[in-house]
XYZ file of C-alpha atoms in Angstrom:
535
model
C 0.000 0.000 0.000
C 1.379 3.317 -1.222
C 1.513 6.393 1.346
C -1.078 8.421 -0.615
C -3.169 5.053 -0.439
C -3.096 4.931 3.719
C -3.895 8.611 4.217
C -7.020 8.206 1.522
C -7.973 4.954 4.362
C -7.461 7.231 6.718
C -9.591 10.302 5.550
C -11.955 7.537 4.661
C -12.187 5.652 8.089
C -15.043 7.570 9.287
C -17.249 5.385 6.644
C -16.059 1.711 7.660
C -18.965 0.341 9.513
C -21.574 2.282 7.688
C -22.959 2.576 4.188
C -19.837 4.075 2.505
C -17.768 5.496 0.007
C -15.300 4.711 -2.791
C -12.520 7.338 -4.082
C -9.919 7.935 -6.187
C -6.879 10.300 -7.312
C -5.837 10.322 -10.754
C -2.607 12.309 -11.656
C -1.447 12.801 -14.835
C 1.694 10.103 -15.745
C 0.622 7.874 -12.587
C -1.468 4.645 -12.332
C -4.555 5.773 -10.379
C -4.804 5.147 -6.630
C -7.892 3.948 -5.226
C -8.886 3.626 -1.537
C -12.912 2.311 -0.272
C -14.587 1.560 3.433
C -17.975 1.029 4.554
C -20.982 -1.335 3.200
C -22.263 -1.820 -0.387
C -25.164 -3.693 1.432
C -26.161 -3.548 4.883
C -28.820 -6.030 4.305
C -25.943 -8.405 3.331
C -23.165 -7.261 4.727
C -20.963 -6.877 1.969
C -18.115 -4.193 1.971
C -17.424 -1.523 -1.322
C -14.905 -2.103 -3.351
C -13.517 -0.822 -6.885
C -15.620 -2.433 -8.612
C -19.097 -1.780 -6.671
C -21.231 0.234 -9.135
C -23.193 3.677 -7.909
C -25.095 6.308 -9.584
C -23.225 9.474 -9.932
C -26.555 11.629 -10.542
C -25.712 15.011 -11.377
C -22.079 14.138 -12.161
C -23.867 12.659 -15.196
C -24.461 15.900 -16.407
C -21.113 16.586 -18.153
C -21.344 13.586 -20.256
C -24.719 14.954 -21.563
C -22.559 17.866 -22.088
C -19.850 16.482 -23.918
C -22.385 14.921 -26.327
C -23.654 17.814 -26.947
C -20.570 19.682 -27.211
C -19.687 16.464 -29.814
C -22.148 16.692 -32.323
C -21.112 20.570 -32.726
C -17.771 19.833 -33.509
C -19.030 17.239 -36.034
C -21.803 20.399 -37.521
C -25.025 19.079 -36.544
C -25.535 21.716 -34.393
C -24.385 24.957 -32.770
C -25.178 26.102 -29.041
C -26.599 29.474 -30.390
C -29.329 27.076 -32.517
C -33.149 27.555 -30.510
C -34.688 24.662 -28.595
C -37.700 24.630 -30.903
C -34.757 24.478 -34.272
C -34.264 20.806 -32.988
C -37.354 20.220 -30.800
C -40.114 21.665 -32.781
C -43.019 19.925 -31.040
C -42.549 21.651 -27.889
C -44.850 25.041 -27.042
C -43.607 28.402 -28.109
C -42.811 29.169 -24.496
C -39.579 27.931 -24.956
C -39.189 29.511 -28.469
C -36.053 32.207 -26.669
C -34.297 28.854 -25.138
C -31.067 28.659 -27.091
C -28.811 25.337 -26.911
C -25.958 27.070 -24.698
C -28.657 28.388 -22.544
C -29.758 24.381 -21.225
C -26.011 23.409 -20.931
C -25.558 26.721 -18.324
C -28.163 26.231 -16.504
C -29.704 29.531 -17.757
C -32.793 28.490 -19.646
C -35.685 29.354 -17.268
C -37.169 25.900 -17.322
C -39.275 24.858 -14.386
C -37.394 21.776 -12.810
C -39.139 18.616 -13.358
C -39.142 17.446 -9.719
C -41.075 20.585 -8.390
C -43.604 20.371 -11.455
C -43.563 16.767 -11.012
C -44.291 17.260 -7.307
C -47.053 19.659 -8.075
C -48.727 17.524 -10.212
C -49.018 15.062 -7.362
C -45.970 12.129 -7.798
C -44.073 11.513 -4.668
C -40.052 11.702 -4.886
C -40.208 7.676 -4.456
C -42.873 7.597 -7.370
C -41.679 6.293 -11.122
C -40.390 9.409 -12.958
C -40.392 8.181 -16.664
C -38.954 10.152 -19.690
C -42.451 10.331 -21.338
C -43.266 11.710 -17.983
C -41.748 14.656 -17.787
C -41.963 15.515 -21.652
C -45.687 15.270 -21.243
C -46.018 17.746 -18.385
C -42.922 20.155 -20.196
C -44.839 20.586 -23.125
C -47.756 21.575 -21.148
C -45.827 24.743 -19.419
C -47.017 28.088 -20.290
C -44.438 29.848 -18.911
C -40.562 30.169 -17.526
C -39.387 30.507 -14.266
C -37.170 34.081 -15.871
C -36.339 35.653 -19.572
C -33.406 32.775 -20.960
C -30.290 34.177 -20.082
C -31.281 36.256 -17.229
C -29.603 34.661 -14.324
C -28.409 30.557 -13.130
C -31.285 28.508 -11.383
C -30.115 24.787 -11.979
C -32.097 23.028 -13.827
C -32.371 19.161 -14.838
C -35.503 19.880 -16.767
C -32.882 21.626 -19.624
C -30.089 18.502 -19.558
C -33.321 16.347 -19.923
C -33.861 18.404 -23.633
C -30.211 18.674 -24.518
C -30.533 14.628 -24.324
C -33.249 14.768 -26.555
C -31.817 16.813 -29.197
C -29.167 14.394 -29.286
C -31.634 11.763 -29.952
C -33.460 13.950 -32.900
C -30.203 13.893 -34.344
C -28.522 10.957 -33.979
C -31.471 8.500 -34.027
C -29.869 6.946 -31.100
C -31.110 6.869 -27.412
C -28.837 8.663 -24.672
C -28.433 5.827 -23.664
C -26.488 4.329 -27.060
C -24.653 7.471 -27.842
C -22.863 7.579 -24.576
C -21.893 3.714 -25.106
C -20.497 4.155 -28.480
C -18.847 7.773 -28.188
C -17.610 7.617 -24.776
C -17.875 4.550 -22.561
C -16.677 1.976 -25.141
C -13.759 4.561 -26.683
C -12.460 4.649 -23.050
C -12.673 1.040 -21.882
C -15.459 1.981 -19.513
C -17.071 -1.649 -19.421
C -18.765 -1.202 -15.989
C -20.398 1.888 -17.274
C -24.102 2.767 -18.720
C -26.806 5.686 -18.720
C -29.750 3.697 -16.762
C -33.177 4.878 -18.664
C -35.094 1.941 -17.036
C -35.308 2.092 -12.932
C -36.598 -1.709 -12.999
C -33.180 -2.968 -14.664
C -31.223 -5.563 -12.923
C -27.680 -3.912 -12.163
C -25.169 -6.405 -10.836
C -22.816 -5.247 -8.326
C -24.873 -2.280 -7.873
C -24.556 -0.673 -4.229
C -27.834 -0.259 -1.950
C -28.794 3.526 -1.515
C -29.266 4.591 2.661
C -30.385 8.037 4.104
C -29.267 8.480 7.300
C -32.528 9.411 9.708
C -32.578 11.599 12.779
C -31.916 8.439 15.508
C -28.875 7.219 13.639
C -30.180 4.267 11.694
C -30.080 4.033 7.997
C -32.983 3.584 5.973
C -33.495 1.982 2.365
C -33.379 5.119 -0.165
C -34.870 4.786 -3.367
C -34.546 6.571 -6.706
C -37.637 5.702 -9.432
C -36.019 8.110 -12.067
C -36.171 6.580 -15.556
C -34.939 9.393 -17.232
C -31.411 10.388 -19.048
C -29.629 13.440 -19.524
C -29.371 14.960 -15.974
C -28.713 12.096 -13.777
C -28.433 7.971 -14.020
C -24.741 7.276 -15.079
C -24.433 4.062 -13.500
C -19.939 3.485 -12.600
C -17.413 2.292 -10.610
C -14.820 3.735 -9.702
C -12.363 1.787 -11.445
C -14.463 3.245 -14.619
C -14.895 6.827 -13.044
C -10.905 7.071 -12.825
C -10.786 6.146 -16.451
C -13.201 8.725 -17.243
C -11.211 11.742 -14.727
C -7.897 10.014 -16.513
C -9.518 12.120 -19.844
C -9.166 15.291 -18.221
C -6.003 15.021 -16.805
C -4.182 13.390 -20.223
C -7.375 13.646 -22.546
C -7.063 11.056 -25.106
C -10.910 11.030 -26.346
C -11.984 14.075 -28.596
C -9.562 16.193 -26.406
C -10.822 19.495 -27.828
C -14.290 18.702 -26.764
C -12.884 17.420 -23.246
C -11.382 21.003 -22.917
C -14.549 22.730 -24.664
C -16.527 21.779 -21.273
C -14.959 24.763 -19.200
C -16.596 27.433 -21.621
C -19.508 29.133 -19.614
C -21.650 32.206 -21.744
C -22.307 35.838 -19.623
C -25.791 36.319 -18.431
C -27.767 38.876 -20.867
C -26.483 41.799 -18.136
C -22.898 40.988 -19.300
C -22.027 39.521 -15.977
C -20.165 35.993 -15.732
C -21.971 32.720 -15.083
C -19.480 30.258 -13.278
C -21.454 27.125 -14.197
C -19.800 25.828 -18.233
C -21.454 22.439 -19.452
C -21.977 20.342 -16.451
C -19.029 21.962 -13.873
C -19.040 24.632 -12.113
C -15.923 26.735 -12.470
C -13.813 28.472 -9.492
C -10.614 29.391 -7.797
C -9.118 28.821 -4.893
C -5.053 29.446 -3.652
C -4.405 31.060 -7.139
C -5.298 27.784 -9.329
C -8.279 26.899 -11.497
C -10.780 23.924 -10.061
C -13.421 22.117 -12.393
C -16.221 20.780 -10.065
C -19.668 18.933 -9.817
C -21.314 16.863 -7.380
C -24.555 14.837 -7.437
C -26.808 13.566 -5.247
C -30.122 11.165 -5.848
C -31.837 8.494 -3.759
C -28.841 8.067 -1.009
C -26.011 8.475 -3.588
C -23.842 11.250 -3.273
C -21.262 11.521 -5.759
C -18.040 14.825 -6.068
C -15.229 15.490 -9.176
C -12.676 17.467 -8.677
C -10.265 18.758 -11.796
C -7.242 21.092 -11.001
C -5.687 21.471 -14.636
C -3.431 23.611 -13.740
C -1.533 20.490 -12.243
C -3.362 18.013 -13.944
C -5.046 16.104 -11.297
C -8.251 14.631 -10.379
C -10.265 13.239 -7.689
C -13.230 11.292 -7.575
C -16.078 10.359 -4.708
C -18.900 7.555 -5.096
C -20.813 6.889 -2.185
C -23.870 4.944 -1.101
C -24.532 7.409 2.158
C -27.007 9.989 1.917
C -25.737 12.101 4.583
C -21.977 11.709 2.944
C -20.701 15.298 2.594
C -18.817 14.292 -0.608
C -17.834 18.160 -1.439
C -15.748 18.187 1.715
C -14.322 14.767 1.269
C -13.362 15.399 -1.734
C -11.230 18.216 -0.879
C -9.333 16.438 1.683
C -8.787 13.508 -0.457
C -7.203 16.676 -3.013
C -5.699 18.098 -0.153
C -3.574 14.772 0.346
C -2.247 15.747 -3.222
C -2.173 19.463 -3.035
C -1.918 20.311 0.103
C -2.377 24.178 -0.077
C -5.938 23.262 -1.515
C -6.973 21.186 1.297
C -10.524 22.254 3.015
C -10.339 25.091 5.576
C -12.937 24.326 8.138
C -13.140 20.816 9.211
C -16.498 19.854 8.128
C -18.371 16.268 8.532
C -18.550 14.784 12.141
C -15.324 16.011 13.361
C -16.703 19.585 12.953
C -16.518 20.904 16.571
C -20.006 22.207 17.894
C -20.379 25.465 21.034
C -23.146 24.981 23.818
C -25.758 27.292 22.952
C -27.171 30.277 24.894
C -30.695 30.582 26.569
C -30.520 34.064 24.601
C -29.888 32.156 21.419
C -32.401 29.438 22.526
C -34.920 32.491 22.146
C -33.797 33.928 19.581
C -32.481 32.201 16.481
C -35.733 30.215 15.876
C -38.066 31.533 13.299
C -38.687 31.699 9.568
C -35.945 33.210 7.723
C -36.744 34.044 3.787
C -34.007 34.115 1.234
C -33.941 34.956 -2.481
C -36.929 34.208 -4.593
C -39.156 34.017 -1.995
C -37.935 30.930 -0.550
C -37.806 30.399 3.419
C -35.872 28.203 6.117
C -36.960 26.927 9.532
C -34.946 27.710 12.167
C -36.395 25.103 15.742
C -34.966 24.333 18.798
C -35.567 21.482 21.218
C -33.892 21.143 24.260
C -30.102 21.952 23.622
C -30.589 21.100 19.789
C -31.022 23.482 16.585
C -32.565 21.833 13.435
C -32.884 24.211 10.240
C -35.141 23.292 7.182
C -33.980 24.456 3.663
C -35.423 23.990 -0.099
C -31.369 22.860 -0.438
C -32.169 19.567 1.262
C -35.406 17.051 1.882
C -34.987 17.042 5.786
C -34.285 19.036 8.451
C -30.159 19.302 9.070
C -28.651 19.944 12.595
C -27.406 24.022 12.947
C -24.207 24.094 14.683
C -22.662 26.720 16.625
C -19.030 26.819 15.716
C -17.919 30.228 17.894
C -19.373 33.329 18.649
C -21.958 34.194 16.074
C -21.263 31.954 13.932
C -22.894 28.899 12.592
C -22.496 26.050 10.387
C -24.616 23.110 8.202
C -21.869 20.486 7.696
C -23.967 18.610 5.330
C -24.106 21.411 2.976
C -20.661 22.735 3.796
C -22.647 26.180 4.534
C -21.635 28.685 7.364
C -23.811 31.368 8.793
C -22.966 34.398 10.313
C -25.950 36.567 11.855
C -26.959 39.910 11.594
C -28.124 41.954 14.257
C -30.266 45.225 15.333
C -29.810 48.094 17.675
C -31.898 45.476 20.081
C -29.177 42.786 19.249
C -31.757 40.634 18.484
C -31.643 37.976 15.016
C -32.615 40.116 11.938
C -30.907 37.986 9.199
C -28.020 35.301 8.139
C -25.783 35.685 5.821
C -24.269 32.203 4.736
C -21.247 30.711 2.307
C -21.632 27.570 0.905
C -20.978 25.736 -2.150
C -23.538 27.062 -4.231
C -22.379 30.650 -3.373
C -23.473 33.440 -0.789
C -26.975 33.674 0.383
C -28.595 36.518 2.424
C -31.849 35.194 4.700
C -33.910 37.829 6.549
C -35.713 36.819 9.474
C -39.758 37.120 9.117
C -41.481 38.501 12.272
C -44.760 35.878 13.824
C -47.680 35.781 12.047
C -50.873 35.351 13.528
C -53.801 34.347 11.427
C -57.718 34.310 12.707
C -60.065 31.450 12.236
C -62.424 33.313 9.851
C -59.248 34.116 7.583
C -57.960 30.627 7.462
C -61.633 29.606 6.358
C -61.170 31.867 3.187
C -58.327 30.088 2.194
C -59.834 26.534 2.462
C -61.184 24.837 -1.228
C -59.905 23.154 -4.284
C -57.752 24.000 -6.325
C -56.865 23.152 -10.290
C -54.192 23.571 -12.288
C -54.703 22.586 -15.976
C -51.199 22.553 -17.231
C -50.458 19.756 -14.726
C -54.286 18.263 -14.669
C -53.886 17.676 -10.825
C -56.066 19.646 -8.051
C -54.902 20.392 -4.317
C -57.451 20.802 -1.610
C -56.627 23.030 1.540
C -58.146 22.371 4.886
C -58.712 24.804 7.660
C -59.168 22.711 10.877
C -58.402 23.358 14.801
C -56.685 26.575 13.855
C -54.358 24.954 11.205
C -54.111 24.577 7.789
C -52.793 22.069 5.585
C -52.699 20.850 2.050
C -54.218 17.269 0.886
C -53.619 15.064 -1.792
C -54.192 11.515 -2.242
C -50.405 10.723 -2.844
C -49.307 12.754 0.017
C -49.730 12.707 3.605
C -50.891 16.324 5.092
C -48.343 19.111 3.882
C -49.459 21.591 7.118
C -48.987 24.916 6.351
C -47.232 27.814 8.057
C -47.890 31.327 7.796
C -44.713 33.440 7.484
C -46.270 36.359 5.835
C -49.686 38.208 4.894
C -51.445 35.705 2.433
C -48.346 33.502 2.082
C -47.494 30.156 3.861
C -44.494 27.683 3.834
C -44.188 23.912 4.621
C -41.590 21.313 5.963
C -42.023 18.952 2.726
C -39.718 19.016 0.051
C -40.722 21.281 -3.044
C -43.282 22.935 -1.281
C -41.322 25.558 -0.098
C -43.469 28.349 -0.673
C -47.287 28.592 -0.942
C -48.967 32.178 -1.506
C -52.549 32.997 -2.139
C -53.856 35.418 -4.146
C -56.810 37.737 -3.657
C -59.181 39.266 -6.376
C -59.902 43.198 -6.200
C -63.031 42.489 -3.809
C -60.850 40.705 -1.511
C -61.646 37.047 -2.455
C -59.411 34.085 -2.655
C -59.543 33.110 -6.084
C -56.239 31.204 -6.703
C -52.760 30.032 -5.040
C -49.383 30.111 -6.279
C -46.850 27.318 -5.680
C -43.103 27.557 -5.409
C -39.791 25.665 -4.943
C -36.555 26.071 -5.299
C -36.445 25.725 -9.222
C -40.349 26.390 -9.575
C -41.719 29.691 -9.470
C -45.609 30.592 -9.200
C -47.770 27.785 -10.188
C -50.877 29.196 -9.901
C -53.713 26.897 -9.092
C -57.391 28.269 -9.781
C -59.737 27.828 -6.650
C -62.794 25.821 -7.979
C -66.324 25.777 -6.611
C -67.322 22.424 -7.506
C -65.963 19.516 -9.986
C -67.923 17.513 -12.617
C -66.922 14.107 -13.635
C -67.849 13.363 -17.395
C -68.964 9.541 -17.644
């Protein structure tokens, strides 16, 4: 065992008795060097090793973009061609979406898990290609103008794999095995487009819950272009091998760190499935992924030609963090500043804080957190993950999620009281302003209750006013309660429902409500009086 092979055990150890992780550093000249702990199975008992098999999810994405990026070289397309030039069946709502725009995460698209969610399927519900084009070319309208500003968006990767289906005649699926996988000796490697498919070697998927245990996670997504690259990471270190010493189409390999301006002029760091930064003076090409307990990280430093890679079967695997102390083995000036993960040192709260930090905090878009305590323990809720996430004090005033590497540092008034956080995290900076209580009487909650349509998605929601609280019902849903953090406007604790606002004619009457998420803006739902079935 090399040196740089016993400090990846050790950074790893953490992982060896629970559902776990597999990594890898690939330098430029040098064999790869692998290192794994923890269980492929907990059912059975069986440990990961380098040739276990996960699903990278969102790491998938730059292989969507390389095809794409592909068939321009070749002239069947360009990245300034429209959607619609290529996809002509879909509604001229999307007639502004250029090519480049899907690949930067710029298009406007509502994300097909919120619309999905508000047409009534369930996370652990099938999620079929035909799916989610059915209920796309139903939208009337875009989250923002293309090119405005970044939301991420799978919806888009979803259409830039299906313009490279109109054109090639192939599925995602058989383009990525003859242009990439095959090319590269990448034998344990496939886009899955069918969530029933019998995967051998293929690790089970746990989400950690609140009492310590592990639970079965599942992932129903039958869909290609965003997520679903099924590897090892014997095959993932082939694939990272092509960035350090690209041997496959290198000018399209090198083609995937171009990113477009946003129509303002300013600079959008996320290029065709990384996201581009800096840190200690050198140049990092990142992307992580996470889907039904996998978590999955790549790290690229060209300017010294190494890579890293992370697979893991452990929902509540930090794999950012990980990742950059597996690089930080390699390069040590780029190693992680705070400690992160479990060894990430927590302060004793105050009664003060106890009073004060709990609340509903709203951040851009509309979007809200939950700040609770109980007892000696601070939970907070974000649209950034499905569950609530322990808040950790770290010093004075200052806070941190380790799961999504985020730190928080309040803002105060003259009172010293809690008026906002502003946070740092992977995804960027992120100011949240802290909502004063809302009380709301019984006769008010009444106006709210009803049913409520939306066509685009054919799916109605009924609200409920009962004991004082109200709540949202669905037949594929348990109750969503609802609660209020502003005039009119309402948030819940389940994912995509982030944000629920109703809206009031000119005589004062309820006549509709608006639905957001994350990557979902204001899907208005018509309140209904009564429903007729046709027999």
């Amino acid at each position: 065992m090399s040196v740089l092979e016993q400090k990846m055990m050790d950074v790893l150890a953490p992982w060896q008795n629970i559902p776990g992780v597999a990594a890898c550093v690939v330098i430029r000249g040098e064999a790869p060097i692998f290192a794994c702990a923890g269980f492929a199975s907990l059912e059975h008992q069986v440990k990961i090793d380098t040739n276990t098999r996960f699903n990278i999810a969102s790491v998938s994405k730059q292989f969507t973009a390389f095809a794409i990026r592909l068939l321009e070289k070749r002239g069947m397309l360009t990245l300034d061609d429209t959607l619609l030039q290529h996809l002509p069946d879909l509604p001229q709502t999307y007639k502004d979406i250029q090519i480049h725009h899907l690949l930067h995460h710029t298009s406007g698209f509502r994300d097909m898990y919120n619309i999905q969610a508000y047409a009534g399927f369930r996370r652990d519900d099938v999620h079929t290609r035909e799916h989610l084009l059915a209920l796309t070319r139903r939208q009337s309208a875009l989250n923002f103008t293309p090119g405005d500003r970044f939301t991420y968006n799978n919806t888009g990767y979803v259409m830039a794999a299906e313009i490279v289906r109109q054109l090639t005649g192939m599925t995602m699926r058989q383009f990525l095995d003859a242009e990439i996988f095959k090319p590269l000796g990448m034998n344990d490697t496939f886009l899955c487009d069918n969530h029933k498919e019998m995967i051998p070697r293929f690790a089970g998927h746990y989400n950690l819950m609140e009492d310590g245990s592990y639970t079965k996670a599942f992932e129903n997504v039958s869909v290609g272009g965003s997520t679903n690259i099924i590897t090892s990471i014997t095959d993932f270190a082939r694939w990272l091998s092509n960035y350090t010493a690209p041997v496959l189409e290198p000018g399209v390999m090198m083609s995937l760190n171009q990113t477009r301006p946003f129509n303002n002029g300013a600079m959008n760091n996320y290029a065709c499935g990384l996201e581009l930064s800096e840190r200690e003076g050198k140049r990092l090409w990142t992307h992580g992924g996470g889907a039904g307990g996998f978590r999955s990280e790549l790290i690229f430093v060209p300017d010294d030609c190494v890579a890293v890679g992370i697979l893991s079967n452990n929902g509540s695997m930090d794999a950012v963090t990980l990742g950059n102390k597996v690089l930080g083995l390699v390069l040590p000036d780029l190693a992680p500043k705070t400690t992160g993960g479990a060894a990430s040192k927590s302060v004793a709260f105050s009664e003060h804080e106890g009073k004060d930090l709990p609340g509903y905090y709203q951040m851009p878009e509309g979007l809200l957190a939950t700040v609770e305590a109980e007892e000696d323990t601070f939970f907070i809720h974000t649209p950034f993950y499905p569950t609530r996430l322990p808040l950790k004090k770290t010093g004075d005033n200052r806070y941190r999620i380790d799961l999504l590497n985020a730190d928080m540092v309040p803002e105060f008034d003259a009172q010293g009281k809690v008026t906002a956080f502003n946070s740092t995290s992977p995804i960027g900076a992120m100011r949240a302003v802290k909502l004063p209580p809302v009380e709301i009487d019984p006769q008010t909650l009444s106006e709210y209750a009803g049913r409520y349509f939306n066509e685009e998605l054919h799916n109605i929601w009924e609200v409920s006013a009962h004991n004082g609280r109200l709540a949202l019902f669905h037949p594929h849903f348990p109750e969503i309660r609802l609660f209020p953090v502003l005039k009119d406007e309402f948030s819940s604790e389940t994912e995509n429902f982030d944000r629920v606002r109703f809206i009031r004619n000119a005589d004062n009457q309820v006549t509709a409500l608006e639905m957001s998420g994350d990557r979902a803006f204001n899907i208005r739902f018509q309140k209904i009086r009564e429903i007729h079935y046709i027999g």
